mmCIF file of C-alpha atoms and ligand atoms in Angstrom:
data_model
loop_
_atom_site.group_PDB
_atom_site.id
_atom_site.type_symbol
_atom_site.label_atom_id
_atom_site.label_comp_id
_atom_site.label_asym_id
_atom_site.label_seq_id
_atom_site.Cartn_x
_atom_site.Cartn_y
_atom_site.Cartn_z
ATOM 1 C CA MET K 284 173.236 -107.568 -82.809
ATOM 2 C CA ARG K 285 171.660 -110.826 -83.903
ATOM 3 C CA MET K 286 172.095 -112.668 -87.080
ATOM 4 C CA TYR K 287 169.526 -114.801 -88.851
ATOM 5 C CA GLU K 288 171.457 -117.111 -91.143
ATOM 6 C CA ASP K 289 171.229 -120.768 -90.561
ATOM 7 C CA THR K 290 174.281 -122.281 -92.252
ATOM 8 C CA TYR K 291 175.329 -125.882 -92.816
ATOM 9 C CA ARG K 292 177.713 -125.457 -89.931
ATOM 10 C CA HIS K 293 174.942 -124.303 -87.577
ATOM 11 C CA LYS K 294 172.857 -127.310 -88.664
ATOM 12 C CA GLY K 295 175.791 -129.685 -88.073
ATOM 13 C CA LEU K 296 176.450 -128.232 -84.600
ATOM 14 C CA ARG K 297 172.686 -128.561 -83.851
ATOM 15 C CA ARG K 298 172.612 -132.178 -84.813
ATOM 16 C CA LYS K 299 175.556 -132.851 -82.446
ATOM 17 C CA LEU K 300 173.705 -130.980 -79.685
ATOM 18 C CA THR K 301 170.672 -133.184 -80.289
ATOM 19 C CA ASP K 302 172.745 -136.254 -80.194
ATOM 20 C CA LEU K 303 174.283 -135.199 -76.840
ATOM 21 C CA VAL K 304 170.884 -134.386 -75.302
ATOM 22 C CA LYS K 305 169.813 -137.852 -76.399
ATOM 23 C CA GLU K 306 172.924 -139.425 -74.820
ATOM 24 C CA LYS K 307 172.119 -137.594 -71.576
ATOM 25 C CA GLY K 308 168.864 -139.471 -71.382
ATOM 26 C CA ILE K 309 166.110 -137.640 -73.418
ATOM 27 C CA THR K 310 164.103 -140.313 -75.244
ATOM 28 C CA ASP K 311 161.099 -138.481 -76.647
ATOM 29 C CA GLN K 312 161.731 -138.296 -80.393
ATOM 30 C CA ARG K 313 159.399 -135.298 -80.885
ATOM 31 C CA VAL K 314 161.418 -133.328 -78.269
ATOM 32 C CA LEU K 315 164.647 -134.378 -79.901
ATOM 33 C CA ASP K 316 163.282 -133.321 -83.388
ATOM 34 C CA ALA K 317 162.312 -129.907 -81.934
ATOM 35 C CA ILE K 318 165.796 -129.320 -80.493
ATOM 36 C CA ASN K 319 167.253 -130.317 -83.906
ATOM 37 C CA THR K 320 164.853 -127.770 -85.648
ATOM 38 C CA VAL K 321 164.982 -124.623 -83.657
ATOM 39 C CA PRO K 322 168.095 -122.500 -84.546
ATOM 40 C CA ARG K 323 169.261 -121.679 -80.997
ATOM 41 C CA HIS K 324 171.860 -119.151 -82.236
ATOM 42 C CA PHE K 325 168.975 -116.907 -83.396
ATOM 43 C CA PHE K 326 168.021 -116.419 -79.751
ATOM 44 C CA LEU K 327 171.411 -115.150 -78.739
ATOM 45 C CA ASP K 328 173.579 -112.077 -79.614
ATOM 46 C CA SER K 329 175.885 -112.909 -82.544
ATOM 47 C CA ALA K 330 178.836 -112.755 -80.014
ATOM 48 C CA PHE K 331 177.629 -116.141 -78.878
ATOM 49 C CA ASP K 332 177.550 -117.588 -82.417
ATOM 50 C CA GLU K 333 180.518 -119.926 -81.839
ATOM 51 C CA VAL K 334 179.103 -121.364 -78.592
ATOM 52 C CA ALA K 335 175.379 -121.245 -79.141
ATOM 53 C CA TYR K 336 175.234 -125.085 -79.583
ATOM 54 C CA GLU K 337 177.095 -125.913 -76.448
ATOM 55 C CA ASP K 338 174.864 -127.496 -73.805
ATOM 56 C CA ARG K 339 175.087 -124.439 -71.527
ATOM 57 C CA ALA K 340 172.948 -121.530 -70.304
ATOM 58 C CA PHE K 341 173.925 -118.056 -71.614
ATOM 59 C CA PRO K 342 173.170 -114.470 -70.545
ATOM 60 C CA ILE K 343 170.305 -112.705 -72.366
ATOM 61 C CA GLY K 344 170.388 -109.384 -70.510
ATOM 62 C CA VAL K 345 168.776 -108.042 -67.275
ATOM 63 C CA GLU K 346 170.623 -110.824 -65.341
ATOM 64 C CA GLN K 347 168.571 -113.515 -66.997
ATOM 65 C CA THR K 348 169.642 -116.560 -69.017
ATOM 66 C CA ILE K 349 168.511 -118.818 -71.920
ATOM 67 C CA SER K 350 168.213 -122.267 -70.250
ATOM 68 C CA GLN K 351 170.585 -125.139 -71.017
ATOM 69 C CA PRO K 352 169.227 -127.236 -73.956
ATOM 70 C CA TYR K 353 169.250 -130.364 -71.881
ATOM 71 C CA THR K 354 167.106 -128.683 -69.266
ATOM 72 C CA VAL K 355 164.651 -127.408 -71.873
ATOM 73 C CA ALA K 356 164.427 -130.941 -73.328
ATOM 74 C CA TYR K 357 164.025 -132.446 -69.857
ATOM 75 C CA GLN K 358 161.179 -130.092 -68.849
ATOM 76 C CA THR K 359 159.529 -130.468 -72.232
ATOM 77 C CA GLN K 360 159.643 -134.313 -72.098
ATOM 78 C CA LEU K 361 158.113 -134.266 -68.578
ATOM 79 C CA LEU K 362 155.331 -132.011 -69.730
ATOM 80 C CA ASP K 363 154.379 -134.480 -72.507
ATOM 81 C CA VAL K 364 152.822 -131.863 -74.787
ATOM 82 C CA LYS K 365 150.244 -133.017 -77.431
ATOM 83 C CA PRO K 366 149.347 -131.021 -80.536
ATOM 84 C CA PHE K 367 146.698 -128.252 -79.819
ATOM 85 C CA GLU K 368 147.017 -128.405 -75.993
ATOM 86 C CA LYS K 369 146.942 -125.085 -74.208
ATOM 87 C CA VAL K 370 150.272 -124.543 -72.473
ATOM 88 C CA LEU K 371 151.111 -121.770 -69.998
ATOM 89 C CA GLU K 372 154.816 -120.979 -69.783
ATOM 90 C CA ILE K 373 156.139 -118.826 -66.971
ATOM 91 C CA GLY K 374 159.395 -116.985 -67.756
ATOM 92 C CA THR K 375 159.622 -116.352 -71.488
ATOM 93 C CA GLY K 376 163.208 -115.109 -71.355
ATOM 94 C CA SER K 377 164.688 -115.587 -74.828
ATOM 95 C CA ALA K 378 161.596 -117.499 -76.095
ATOM 96 C CA TYR K 379 163.651 -120.561 -76.921
ATOM 97 C CA GLN K 380 161.636 -122.780 -74.725
ATOM 98 C CA SER K 381 158.459 -121.192 -76.068
ATOM 99 C CA SER K 382 159.541 -122.135 -79.603
ATOM 100 C CA ILE K 383 160.194 -125.719 -78.631
ATOM 101 C CA LEU K 384 156.679 -125.931 -77.307
ATOM 102 C CA ALA K 385 155.388 -124.264 -80.521
ATOM 103 C CA GLU K 386 157.337 -126.845 -82.645
ATOM 104 C CA LEU K 387 155.267 -129.526 -80.707
ATOM 105 C CA ARG K 388 152.223 -127.622 -82.031
ATOM 106 C CA ALA K 389 150.972 -126.542 -78.625
ATOM 107 C CA GLN K 390 148.984 -123.262 -78.168
ATOM 108 C CA VAL K 391 151.590 -121.399 -76.116
ATOM 109 C CA TYR K 392 150.739 -118.611 -73.708
ATOM 110 C CA THR K 393 154.036 -117.215 -72.234
ATOM 111 C CA VAL K 394 154.479 -114.699 -69.481
ATOM 112 C CA GLU K 395 157.574 -112.608 -68.751
ATOM 113 C CA ARG K 396 157.952 -110.179 -65.735
ATOM 114 C CA GLN K 397 160.870 -108.261 -67.276
ATOM 115 C CA LYS K 398 159.581 -105.599 -69.602
ATOM 116 C CA GLN K 399 162.729 -105.362 -71.639
ATOM 117 C CA LEU K 400 162.715 -109.102 -72.513
ATOM 118 C CA PHE K 401 159.020 -108.946 -73.388
ATOM 119 C CA GLU K 402 159.765 -105.937 -75.706
ATOM 120 C CA ASN K 403 162.748 -107.776 -77.265
ATOM 121 C CA ASN K 404 160.482 -110.682 -78.375
ATOM 122 C CA LYS K 405 158.059 -108.297 -80.043
ATOM 123 C CA LYS K 406 160.883 -107.299 -82.340
ATOM 124 C CA PHE K 407 162.211 -110.806 -82.901
ATOM 125 C CA ALA K 408 161.690 -111.611 -86.536
ATOM 126 C CA TYR K 409 162.111 -115.445 -86.411
ATOM 127 C CA ILE K 410 159.446 -115.824 -83.778
ATOM 128 C CA LYS K 411 156.733 -114.704 -86.365
ATOM 129 C CA LYS K 412 157.105 -118.250 -87.633
ATOM 130 C CA TYR K 413 155.003 -119.313 -84.687
ATOM 131 C CA PRO K 414 151.527 -117.771 -84.707
ATOM 132 C CA ASN K 415 150.763 -120.354 -81.975
ATOM 133 C CA ILE K 416 152.729 -118.292 -79.357
ATOM 134 C CA LYS K 417 151.042 -115.473 -77.492
ATOM 135 C CA PHE K 418 153.368 -113.154 -75.404
ATOM 136 C CA PHE K 419 152.245 -111.503 -72.154
ATOM 137 C CA TYR K 420 153.966 -109.051 -69.821
ATOM 138 C CA GLY K 421 153.053 -109.918 -66.265
ATOM 139 C CA ASP K 422 153.705 -111.690 -63.056
ATOM 140 C CA GLY K 423 153.750 -115.484 -63.488
ATOM 141 C CA TYR K 424 152.541 -116.078 -59.848
ATOM 142 C CA GLU K 425 149.221 -114.645 -61.096
ATOM 143 C CA GLY K 426 149.084 -116.806 -64.202
ATOM 144 C CA LEU K 427 146.613 -115.842 -66.955
ATOM 145 C CA PRO K 428 143.163 -116.190 -65.407
ATOM 146 C CA THR K 429 141.458 -114.877 -68.610
ATOM 147 C CA TYR K 430 142.860 -117.718 -70.670
ATOM 148 C CA ALA K 431 142.590 -120.431 -68.131
ATOM 149 C CA PRO K 432 142.260 -123.350 -67.848
ATOM 150 C CA PHE K 433 145.384 -124.899 -69.276
ATOM 151 C CA ASP K 434 146.272 -128.492 -70.235
ATOM 152 C CA LYS K 435 149.824 -127.949 -69.153
ATOM 153 C CA ILE K 436 151.874 -125.298 -67.184
ATOM 154 C CA LEU K 437 155.640 -125.009 -67.243
ATOM 155 C CA ILE K 438 157.643 -122.878 -64.961
ATOM 156 C CA THR K 439 161.175 -122.001 -66.154
ATOM 157 C CA ALA K 440 162.484 -120.203 -62.990
ATOM 158 C CA ALA K 441 163.098 -121.478 -59.428
ATOM 159 C CA ALA K 442 159.842 -121.513 -57.554
ATOM 160 C CA PRO K 443 160.202 -121.415 -53.806
ATOM 161 C CA PHE K 444 156.695 -122.866 -53.399
ATOM 162 C CA ILE K 445 153.941 -124.227 -55.685
ATOM 163 C CA PRO K 446 152.074 -121.062 -56.892
ATOM 164 C CA PRO K 447 148.394 -121.732 -55.774
ATOM 165 C CA LYS K 448 146.854 -119.531 -58.583
ATOM 166 C CA LEU K 449 148.657 -121.727 -61.159
ATOM 167 C CA VAL K 450 147.290 -124.963 -59.716
ATOM 168 C CA GLU K 451 143.754 -123.353 -59.901
ATOM 169 C CA GLN K 452 144.351 -122.638 -63.650
ATOM 170 C CA LEU K 453 145.077 -126.281 -64.483
ATOM 171 C CA LYS K 454 142.342 -128.444 -66.106
ATOM 172 C CA PRO K 455 141.371 -131.544 -64.309
ATOM 173 C CA GLY K 456 143.993 -134.138 -65.448
ATOM 174 C CA GLY K 457 146.350 -131.226 -66.391
ATOM 175 C CA LYS K 458 150.024 -131.228 -65.456
ATOM 176 C CA MET K 459 152.512 -128.612 -64.182
ATOM 177 C CA VAL K 460 156.292 -128.994 -64.335
ATOM 178 C CA LEU K 461 158.377 -126.746 -62.155
ATOM 179 C CA PRO K 462 161.777 -126.585 -60.523
ATOM 180 C CA LEU K 463 160.791 -126.430 -56.866
ATOM 181 C CA GLY K 464 163.045 -124.923 -54.254
ATOM 182 C CA GLU K 465 164.927 -121.695 -53.210
ATOM 183 C CA TYR K 466 167.083 -120.255 -56.127
ATOM 184 C CA THR K 467 170.026 -120.037 -53.687
ATOM 185 C CA GLY K 468 170.283 -123.851 -53.605
ATOM 186 C CA VAL K 469 169.243 -126.599 -56.004
ATOM 187 C CA GLN K 470 165.636 -127.173 -57.055
ATOM 188 C CA VAL K 471 163.936 -130.518 -57.484
ATOM 189 C CA MET K 472 162.210 -130.924 -60.854
ATOM 190 C CA THR K 473 158.650 -131.586 -59.897
ATOM 191 C CA ARG K 474 155.566 -132.652 -61.856
ATOM 192 C CA LEU K 475 152.106 -132.066 -60.445
ATOM 193 C CA THR K 476 148.894 -133.616 -61.767
ATOM 194 C CA ARG K 477 145.585 -132.035 -60.898
ATOM 195 C CA LEU K 478 143.118 -134.813 -60.195
ATOM 196 C CA LYS K 479 139.454 -134.711 -61.004
ATOM 197 C CA ASP K 480 138.474 -134.037 -57.358
ATOM 198 C CA GLY K 481 140.730 -130.948 -57.297
ATOM 199 C CA SER K 482 143.535 -132.535 -55.297
ATOM 200 C CA VAL K 483 147.133 -132.771 -56.613
ATOM 201 C CA SER K 484 149.585 -135.574 -56.990
ATOM 202 C CA GLU K 485 153.279 -134.902 -57.005
ATOM 203 C CA GLU K 486 156.283 -136.661 -58.650
ATOM 204 C CA GLN K 487 159.852 -135.666 -58.046
ATOM 205 C CA PHE K 488 162.769 -135.938 -60.613
ATOM 206 C CA ASP K 489 166.325 -134.680 -60.837
ATOM 207 C CA ASN K 490 167.948 -131.596 -59.246
ATOM 208 C CA PHE K 491 168.590 -128.439 -61.338
ATOM 209 C CA SER K 492 169.695 -124.890 -60.803
ATOM 210 C CA PHE K 493 167.480 -122.080 -62.241
ATOM 211 C CA VAL K 494 167.366 -118.244 -61.797
ATOM 212 C CA GLU K 495 164.863 -116.983 -59.324
ATOM 213 C CA MET K 496 161.104 -116.812 -59.875
ATOM 214 C CA LYS K 497 160.496 -113.328 -58.530
ATOM 215 C CA GLU K 498 157.279 -111.729 -57.367
ATOM 216 C CA GLY K 499 155.763 -108.800 -59.282
ATOM 217 C CA LYS K 500 156.627 -107.155 -62.572
ATOM 218 C CA ASN K 501 159.805 -105.242 -63.481
ATOM 219 C CA PRO K 502 158.985 -102.271 -65.821
HETATM 220 N N1 SAH P 687 162.281 -120.190 -70.815
HETATM 221 C C1 SAH P 687 163.424 -119.187 -70.923
HETATM 222 C C2 SAH P 687 164.234 -119.286 -69.611
HETATM 223 C C3 SAH P 687 164.541 -117.923 -69.050
HETATM 224 S S1 SAH P 687 165.169 -117.860 -67.449
HETATM 225 C C4 SAH P 687 164.225 -119.410 -72.075
HETATM 226 O O1 SAH P 687 164.058 -120.422 -72.816
HETATM 227 O O2 SAH P 687 165.112 -118.578 -72.459
HETATM 228 C C5 SAH P 687 163.709 -117.512 -66.472
HETATM 229 C C6 SAH P 687 162.919 -116.333 -66.881
HETATM 230 O O3 SAH P 687 161.821 -116.227 -65.889
HETATM 231 C C7 SAH P 687 163.598 -114.925 -66.754
HETATM 232 O O4 SAH P 687 163.483 -114.281 -68.141
HETATM 233 C C8 SAH P 687 162.899 -114.246 -65.725
HETATM 234 O O5 SAH P 687 162.844 -112.808 -65.911
HETATM 235 C C9 SAH P 687 161.559 -114.889 -65.708
HETATM 236 N N2 SAH P 687 160.742 -114.744 -64.486
HETATM 237 C C10 SAH P 687 161.255 -114.818 -63.185
HETATM 238 N N3 SAH P 687 160.159 -114.638 -62.388
HETATM 239 C C11 SAH P 687 159.008 -114.472 -63.085
HETATM 240 C C12 SAH P 687 157.584 -114.317 -62.844
HETATM 241 N N4 SAH P 687 157.219 -114.164 -61.559
HETATM 242 N N5 SAH P 687 156.768 -114.099 -63.842
HETATM 243 C C13 SAH P 687 157.237 -114.221 -65.190
HETATM 244 N N6 SAH P 687 158.453 -114.439 -65.488
HETATM 245 C C14 SAH P 687 159.438 -114.524 -64.501
#
């Protein structure tokens, strides 16, 4: 069961979470405002109501998790999203990250390989607030060739290698943020920029620990 009531208590906890994420080093005010706006407890079962504003990942079913708020803020800040940019997200999960991107007024295309999670989001009333999110059931390694190219691509699962088809779906000057490495270890947060000549430059940031980016769909 989920509950869709945003009380003063929830708002207060969310403000504290936003302050914490800021203390941990997130400086982009638009990202902090988005964290302070999106009611994270709506994305979790009401059993998690008490803890929804702790800076932790939580289970959302089929062995998947909603990412830690700090991680969501970190990836979003690196992606540097501008209004109306086309952003492809791999790994919809709870759609919390998708909503943060939507708050930044991106045109969000989000792909999930778990049919059950995809179906859950179709029934998720709050998400109707964001007509700028389009949901897809598919394999993120394939991307969305029909909707390419994208200004930005965000992978929210541990990618053992840079998915070549996703690089092809980036605009010249476009950026991709991904946790790069085997899911059994730590992953290095990596930002790729596709240059005008088609080559790619790479920057490396902190280590994180994500669930696995798996091949294929799971019906
Ligand atoms: N962005 C999510 C984080 C979910 S965890 C959130 O805010 O809640 C990572 C998600 O990636 C999981 O839901 C998992 O099922 C999904 N995933 C893993 N491999 C994938 C792939 N190849 N294509 C699409 N989604 C994938």
